Amino acid sequence: MRREPDITAGSELRPSAAPFWRDPEKRAIVFQVVALLLVGLACYYLFSNTQANLQRQSIATGFGFLDKEAGFEIGESLVQYSAADSYARALLVGALNTVKVSFIGIVFTVILGTFVGIARLSSNWLVARLAGGYIELMQNIPVLLQLFFWYALFYEFFPAPRQALNPFNGVFLCNRGLIFAVPEPSPAHAAMGWALVAALALGWGLNRWGRQRQARTGQMFPAVRVTMVLSLLLPLLAWLAYGAPTAMDVPQLTGFNFTGGVTVSPEFTALLLGLVLYTAAFVAEIVRAGIQSVGRGQVEAAMSIGLRPGQVLHLVILPQALRVIIPPLTNQLLSLTKNSSLAIAIGYADFVAVTNTTINQTGQAIEGVALIMIVYLLFSLSTSVFMNWYNKKTAMVER
Amino acid sequence: MTTPPSATREYLKPPITEVGVIGWLRGNLFNSWYNSILTIVFILVLMQLVPPLFKWAFVDSLWNSSSEACREIDGACWSVIPQNINFIIFGFFPEGQQWRPTLAMLLMVALLFYSKNRSAWKKSLGWYWLVGLVVMGGLMRGGFFGMTLVETAQWSGLPLTFMLSLFGIVGAYPLGVVLALGRRSKMPAIKTLCVVYIELIRGVPLISLLFMSSVMFPLFLPEGVTIDKVLRAQVAIILFTAAYIAEVVRGGLQAMPRGQYEAADSLGLNYNQTMRLVILPQALKIVIPPTVSQMLSALKDTSLVVIIALYDVLKTTKATLANPKWTGYSTEAYIFLAVLYFICCYALSSYSRKLEKDLHTGH
């Protein structure tokens, strides 16, 4: 905080006390009080208007409407839902649909973005140019337009179920979505899931032990590779132990639509495709920048001490590149989650779409918009908590 | 004495495989076994994809015909665009008055081109823009000089898209700077207010703000007062963009070395003078490239007003496609729009990259 220059220290000429508008500290208090007062007044004004309006239109406030019967169907849902269920249940279905499309989208985006980012740096002219063209094209077209495009493509270019495309055995592609065969439910699947969990837990333990051993003896242990083998091997053993069930639930054409198998709706596919292709272009640029941020000298130094190319990537390039990549990558993945709210434009029942229907039916606009904001804020805040933790963990130790 | 090198001595030319087309191919496409495989795979894939697409788009296509003629062909029906171009571009703007939005858009493009040159970055530029924006708004709205009044509800199509993004960025910029300064302020109450605002807005999707403007905002107003839908969406876009601009500007403020503040203090400048004369001119210069990127986002984001049923260029296109005469040609219409957006956005993004290079005065 700046102070008035005190040129006459100790002399009688010094003014007794500066008036309060000259004292930065007192002035700051006045400013803050005024700012708070203004914000408070604005809030009060809006609040009182809202109260009056709600009373005039006789809209009840509060979240009581959540218990009422929703009365609308939702196309796809991860949990049991029917029109007779409550609004709360409908909103849960919407939230789960948002989580579903975001989670699958994030996985595909990271994979595709990494590939395109590496391809952008390829020494192969054709591959590098194609990757560059992809990035430019996707980044410069609004994601909403891309969603509309994919959705329209589904309806205009794919045939009706009767003439469904059949690229592989058991996979059908038509304007009702992508329909494919899945293994029939059997107790083996649960066992395989547990086997995978066990493999991952074992891998985590091995990794810890390997690092301790390396600290003690200097010998390295290929924990990642062993974990990958384990996570394939253990579920396979579980599958064999249950007598290797191979029965498949193959989709059949009955009447005008398919029964059996798993159907991925056109809405979901278009949304996923649009979000993944759009966000992957940004992720690709982040990955490229991250890899380029590791100096050539690092690679040369690593090779000069005799590390193999795999080890150079794993021990030298990745740890440094990831530190640059992860923060902007998280931002992009968060923006994918926020962009999934565009689902409403093509009719996928995500949280915003369900809330919008709820608002239209009940007139609870304030509660609805507040719910949307709270849910997305929860996503964002938990992500930034994670980010802060990660940044602290990987921060460069400076001298 | 050594004999001088003979003038006729022949130098070996580089091998034919290292220069020219073959050399380029070897160096760039077949420089290792896996690159050779990649090249061949990609060429095969492109050969599968490109000819049918080319045939669809250019050989079997119709460019300006009736919709009936389009039903006869297998290729693209580009006719959907020229036949409806008036509605797609201008929407519900009254016919016969459409020179006004055209003029406004031309004015905007001219101003943008003028501002492109760094030699034009002077105080006068701000005044030109201020006048330009007022003239654009006046042209669109009319109601004087014999121009009929066109309510904002009738603003639609491409002019609406441009107006929403342009006014969005112009309105958001000062607010963003104030928010960034507030966030860096030493006064706890001001800082908290700004942080809460910025993080709140950045944490929610734009859709929720647009919903707020369309369904929730009317409840905030006293009885009898109504604000037009376009204006409400505009305010939502401004409030949204401002939070992002604030973060961009904060980056610039943080990049200012402490010495700059101390030097300003030692000259006896007060806070306003320090910011206005010393800090902001430098900090804002640093963040010009990310600000242009933010303009790009704002331009792309305005397409979201479709969801609250404003007729921007995307919505007028959708409305055209809802006409039974032209249903089924969405792909063609969306490709046209994609090209339109791509031209605008690519120009902005490559300009931002060029600026970044030009302004990079570091080491």
Coordinates of C-alpha atoms in Angstrom, one line a residue, chain B residues 173 177-178 180-181 249 253 256 261 272-287:
Chain B
Y173 CA -14.0 -5.6 -23.3
V177 CA -10.7 -4.9 -18.0
V178 CA -12.5 -3.6 -14.9
A180 CA -9.4 -8.0 -14.2
L181 CA -8.2 -4.9 -12.3
V249 CA -6.3 -9.3 -19.3
L253 CA -1.3 -7.7 -15.8
M256 CA 4.0 -6.8 -15.9
Y261 CA 4.5 -0.4 -10.7
N272 CA -5.7 5.7 -11.9
Q273 CA -2.7 7.3 -13.6
T274 CA -0.5 4.3 -13.0
M275 CA -3.0 2.0 -14.6
R276 CA -4.1 4.3 -17.4
L277 CA -0.6 5.6 -18.4
V278 CA 1.8 2.9 -17.5
I279 CA 0.4 -0.6 -16.8
L280 CA -2.7 -1.0 -19.1
P281 CA -1.1 0.2 -22.3
Q282 CA 1.7 -2.4 -21.9
A283 CA -0.5 -5.2 -20.5
L284 CA -3.2 -4.8 -23.1
K285 CA -0.6 -5.0 -25.9
I286 CA 0.7 -8.3 -24.6
V287 CA -2.8 -9.8 -24.6

